[in-house]
Amino acid sequence: MSLKLKVYIMEVKKKLLDIVREKIRFKHYSISTEKTYIHWIKCYIFFHNKKHPIEMGKFEIEQYLTNLAVESKVSPTTQNQAFSAILFLYKEVLGVDMSKWNIQALRAQERKHIPVVLTKEEIMKILGAINKDYSLLVHLMYGCGLRMNEVLSLRIKDIDFGFDKIYIWDSKSLKDRTIPLPLKLKQQLLSQVEIVTQVHLQDLKDGYGTVFIPYSLEKKYPNSKSETKWQFLFPMNKVSKDPRSDTVRRHHVHPKTLGRNIKVASQKVNLNKRVTSHIFRHSYATHLLQAGIDLRSIQELLGHKSVETTMIYTHVVSEMNKAKVMSPLDF
């Protein structure tokens, strides 16, 4: 292949990925989704020796997805992620209707995992050991069963102190919901709102004070990005440059920072379980089930699309009940 042809291929590929980024941002997908889709689209193109996707179709997609399952041995979630990226590329960017293709790639073997949960005593130990700067965050994750991105995305306006509830917008299930505000945290949340308000006032004086607002909302409410009620409830300690717009503003606490502090706290109390941010959500659901809350209510609180997703926690409780069965050696 001549040098001139190589340069041309690189330019075409770069232009295509730029279009993908523009389309993702136009649809207001998160920056993590943008990075993930770009990664898998690149892998797909490189797997087929930098061939342009418009020249490929059903056969090449099946070949690539099958390779992920058979050779790379990726998990079903990872394979689905790659497939979603390719679907987005063909449907949204190239304008190709894939519905008639009936993709028949070998699927990665799916395993049903029972989630690990913590006892109430273990939860209290971690909550007592967590860095004070992130204590309220983790208390909310367990007290409301929130996903990490949900608790980090909370804004001042999402806390209703009058009716003691928390609003969750644009969740993973794409269904807005409300959750009872833990009364034990009410005073701490009021104090947190006051702290954020003072930080925001100082940011405004320093020439900053704006916050990220989804494009559709920013267009509808142009002044919202500077309003106190739209500020993140758990902001970073310092302002930073937005990777998309280059605007210097105060974003919410970084997920890696929160995850690292949870890990450190679990190590402090010597828990021999793999503790991640999601374990608090699992524990929340399991403890509600043990307390006699019905499955349908738990489904709504968690924001699950299907009750079948929530039913995994009935298996968790069932396994716990099995643990109470005595061995014949102990009779």
PDB file of C-alpha atoms in Angstrom, residues 152-270:
ATOM      1  CA  LEU A 152     -23.094  12.126  41.710  1.00  0.00           C
ATOM      2  CA  SER A 153     -25.558  13.768  39.306  1.00  0.00           C
ATOM      3  CA  LEU A 154     -27.814  15.076  42.074  1.00  0.00           C
ATOM      4  CA  ARG A 155     -28.358  18.829  41.995  1.00  0.00           C
ATOM      5  CA  ILE A 156     -29.647  21.092  44.757  1.00  0.00           C
ATOM      6  CA  LYS A 157     -33.068  21.317  43.098  1.00  0.00           C
ATOM      7  CA  ASP A 158     -33.449  17.509  43.250  1.00  0.00           C
ATOM      8  CA  ILE A 159     -33.803  17.468  47.044  1.00  0.00           C
ATOM      9  CA  ASP A 160     -37.360  18.239  48.167  1.00  0.00           C
ATOM     10  CA  PHE A 161     -37.115  19.077  51.867  1.00  0.00           C
ATOM     11  CA  GLY A 162     -40.809  19.976  52.048  1.00  0.00           C
ATOM     12  CA  PHE A 163     -42.078  16.538  51.041  1.00  0.00           C
ATOM     13  CA  ASP A 164     -38.940  14.640  52.148  1.00  0.00           C
ATOM     14  CA  LYS A 165     -38.168  13.056  48.798  1.00  0.00           C
ATOM     15  CA  ILE A 166     -35.388  12.945  46.234  1.00  0.00           C
ATOM     16  CA  TYR A 167     -35.926  13.232  42.473  1.00  0.00           C
ATOM     17  CA  ILE A 168     -33.888  11.049  40.136  1.00  0.00           C
ATOM     18  CA  TRP A 169     -33.883  12.275  36.537  1.00  0.00           C
ATOM     19  CA  ASP A 170     -32.615  10.527  33.385  1.00  0.00           C
ATOM     20  CA  SER A 171     -31.645   7.320  35.158  1.00  0.00           C
ATOM     21  CA  LYS A 172     -30.311   4.218  33.424  1.00  0.00           C
ATOM     22  CA  SER A 173     -33.861   3.002  32.846  1.00  0.00           C
ATOM     23  CA  LEU A 174     -34.727   6.382  31.216  1.00  0.00           C
ATOM     24  CA  LYS A 175     -37.570   6.627  33.738  1.00  0.00           C
ATOM     25  CA  ASP A 176     -37.694   9.457  36.264  1.00  0.00           C
ATOM     26  CA  ARG A 177     -38.552   8.465  39.827  1.00  0.00           C
ATOM     27  CA  THR A 178     -38.748   9.729  43.401  1.00  0.00           C
ATOM     28  CA  ILE A 179     -37.243   8.151  46.496  1.00  0.00           C
ATOM     29  CA  PRO A 180     -38.029   8.817  50.174  1.00  0.00           C
ATOM     30  CA  LEU A 181     -35.409  11.115  51.697  1.00  0.00           C
ATOM     31  CA  PRO A 182     -33.760   9.387  54.681  1.00  0.00           C
ATOM     32  CA  LEU A 183     -34.837  11.566  57.610  1.00  0.00           C
ATOM     33  CA  LYS A 184     -31.586  10.817  59.456  1.00  0.00           C
ATOM     34  CA  LEU A 185     -29.731  12.625  56.645  1.00  0.00           C
ATOM     35  CA  LYS A 186     -32.039  15.628  56.335  1.00  0.00           C
ATOM     36  CA  GLN A 187     -30.027  17.997  58.517  1.00  0.00           C
ATOM     37  CA  GLN A 188     -26.749  16.965  56.854  1.00  0.00           C
ATOM     38  CA  LEU A 189     -28.285  17.576  53.432  1.00  0.00           C
ATOM     39  CA  LEU A 190     -29.494  21.020  54.497  1.00  0.00           C
ATOM     40  CA  SER A 191     -25.944  21.817  55.631  1.00  0.00           C
ATOM     41  CA  GLN A 192     -24.547  20.480  52.349  1.00  0.00           C
ATOM     42  CA  VAL A 193     -26.865  22.753  50.369  1.00  0.00           C
ATOM     43  CA  GLU A 194     -25.624  25.729  52.393  1.00  0.00           C
ATOM     44  CA  ILE A 195     -21.981  24.776  51.749  1.00  0.00           C
ATOM     45  CA  VAL A 196     -22.582  24.429  47.987  1.00  0.00           C
ATOM     46  CA  THR A 197     -24.431  27.764  47.954  1.00  0.00           C
ATOM     47  CA  GLN A 198     -21.460  29.552  49.524  1.00  0.00           C
ATOM     48  CA  VAL A 199     -19.002  27.850  47.144  1.00  0.00           C
ATOM     49  CA  HIS A 200     -21.153  28.876  44.184  1.00  0.00           C
ATOM     50  CA  LEU A 201     -21.296  32.502  45.313  1.00  0.00           C
ATOM     51  CA  GLN A 202     -17.500  32.552  45.539  1.00  0.00           C
ATOM     52  CA  ASP A 203     -17.200  30.970  42.076  1.00  0.00           C
ATOM     53  CA  LEU A 204     -19.420  33.704  40.648  1.00  0.00           C
ATOM     54  CA  LYS A 205     -17.168  36.342  42.210  1.00  0.00           C
ATOM     55  CA  ASP A 206     -14.133  34.615  40.698  1.00  0.00           C
ATOM     56  CA  GLY A 207     -15.658  34.697  37.209  1.00  0.00           C
ATOM     57  CA  TYR A 208     -16.870  31.091  37.087  1.00  0.00           C
ATOM     58  CA  GLY A 209     -20.078  29.764  38.631  1.00  0.00           C
ATOM     59  CA  THR A 210     -21.598  27.895  35.671  1.00  0.00           C
ATOM     60  CA  VAL A 211     -22.418  24.206  35.695  1.00  0.00           C
ATOM     61  CA  PHE A 212     -22.999  21.637  32.959  1.00  0.00           C
ATOM     62  CA  ILE A 213     -26.606  21.616  31.738  1.00  0.00           C
ATOM     63  CA  PRO A 214     -27.881  19.242  29.022  1.00  0.00           C
ATOM     64  CA  TYR A 215     -28.154  21.168  25.748  1.00  0.00           C
ATOM     65  CA  SER A 216     -31.950  20.919  25.463  1.00  0.00           C
ATOM     66  CA  LEU A 217     -32.436  22.328  28.967  1.00  0.00           C
ATOM     67  CA  GLU A 218     -29.766  24.999  28.554  1.00  0.00           C
ATOM     68  CA  LYS A 219     -31.496  26.157  25.389  1.00  0.00           C
ATOM     69  CA  LYS A 220     -34.850  26.306  27.176  1.00  0.00           C
ATOM     70  CA  TYR A 221     -33.437  27.890  30.356  1.00  0.00           C
ATOM     71  CA  PRO A 222     -30.368  29.891  29.224  1.00  0.00           C
ATOM     72  CA  ASN A 223     -29.637  31.297  32.713  1.00  0.00           C
ATOM     73  CA  SER A 224     -29.951  27.954  34.512  1.00  0.00           C
ATOM     74  CA  LYS A 225     -26.234  27.126  34.312  1.00  0.00           C
ATOM     75  CA  SER A 226     -25.473  30.016  36.682  1.00  0.00           C
ATOM     76  CA  GLU A 227     -28.321  29.422  39.123  1.00  0.00           C
ATOM     77  CA  THR A 228     -27.644  27.959  42.565  1.00  0.00           C
ATOM     78  CA  LYS A 229     -30.417  25.360  42.355  1.00  0.00           C
ATOM     79  CA  TRP A 230     -28.765  23.753  39.308  1.00  0.00           C
ATOM     80  CA  GLN A 231     -25.386  23.294  41.009  1.00  0.00           C
ATOM     81  CA  PHE A 232     -24.250  19.750  41.751  1.00  0.00           C
ATOM     82  CA  LEU A 233     -24.969  18.696  45.328  1.00  0.00           C
ATOM     83  CA  PHE A 234     -21.521  17.107  45.587  1.00  0.00           C
ATOM     84  CA  PRO A 235     -19.117  19.341  43.649  1.00  0.00           C
ATOM     85  CA  MET A 236     -15.387  18.880  43.166  1.00  0.00           C
ATOM     86  CA  ASN A 237     -12.968  20.788  45.382  1.00  0.00           C
ATOM     87  CA  LYS A 238     -11.800  22.875  42.446  1.00  0.00           C
ATOM     88  CA  VAL A 239     -12.970  24.113  39.066  1.00  0.00           C
ATOM     89  CA  SER A 240     -11.799  22.273  35.950  1.00  0.00           C
ATOM     90  CA  LYS A 241     -12.016  22.531  32.175  1.00  0.00           C
ATOM     91  CA  ASP A 242     -14.965  20.790  30.538  1.00  0.00           C
ATOM     92  CA  PRO A 243     -13.440  18.266  28.053  1.00  0.00           C
ATOM     93  CA  ARG A 244     -16.148  18.995  25.486  1.00  0.00           C
ATOM     94  CA  SER A 245     -16.674  22.755  25.629  1.00  0.00           C
ATOM     95  CA  ASP A 246     -13.369  23.850  27.260  1.00  0.00           C
ATOM     96  CA  THR A 247     -15.453  25.941  29.688  1.00  0.00           C
ATOM     97  CA  VAL A 248     -13.894  26.212  33.143  1.00  0.00           C
ATOM     98  CA  ARG A 249     -16.537  25.229  35.674  1.00  0.00           C
ATOM     99  CA  ARG A 250     -17.116  23.145  38.807  1.00  0.00           C
ATOM    100  CA  HIS A 251     -18.199  19.595  38.045  1.00  0.00           C
ATOM    101  CA  HIS A 252     -19.359  16.893  40.444  1.00  0.00           C
ATOM    102  CA  VAL A 253     -17.026  14.567  42.358  1.00  0.00           C
ATOM    103  CA  HIS A 254     -15.183  12.217  39.985  1.00  0.00           C
ATOM    104  CA  PRO A 255     -16.438   8.578  40.045  1.00  0.00           C
ATOM    105  CA  LYS A 256     -12.888   7.241  40.426  1.00  0.00           C
ATOM    106  CA  THR A 257     -12.325   9.443  43.471  1.00  0.00           C
ATOM    107  CA  LEU A 258     -15.474   8.125  45.149  1.00  0.00           C
ATOM    108  CA  GLY A 259     -14.677   4.531  44.216  1.00  0.00           C
ATOM    109  CA  ARG A 260     -11.158   4.837  45.622  1.00  0.00           C
ATOM    110  CA  ASN A 261     -12.426   6.200  48.941  1.00  0.00           C
ATOM    111  CA  ILE A 262     -14.970   3.366  49.258  1.00  0.00           C
ATOM    112  CA  LYS A 263     -12.194   0.835  48.672  1.00  0.00           C
ATOM    113  CA  VAL A 264      -9.951   2.474  51.271  1.00  0.00           C
ATOM    114  CA  ALA A 265     -12.776   2.479  53.852  1.00  0.00           C
ATOM    115  CA  SER A 266     -13.502  -1.230  53.288  1.00  0.00           C
ATOM    116  CA  GLN A 267      -9.813  -2.035  53.737  1.00  0.00           C
ATOM    117  CA  LYS A 268      -9.721  -0.071  56.991  1.00  0.00           C
ATOM    118  CA  VAL A 269     -12.435  -2.247  58.528  1.00  0.00           C
ATOM    119  CA  ASN A 270     -10.872  -5.452  57.112  1.00  0.00           C
TER     120      ASN A 270
END
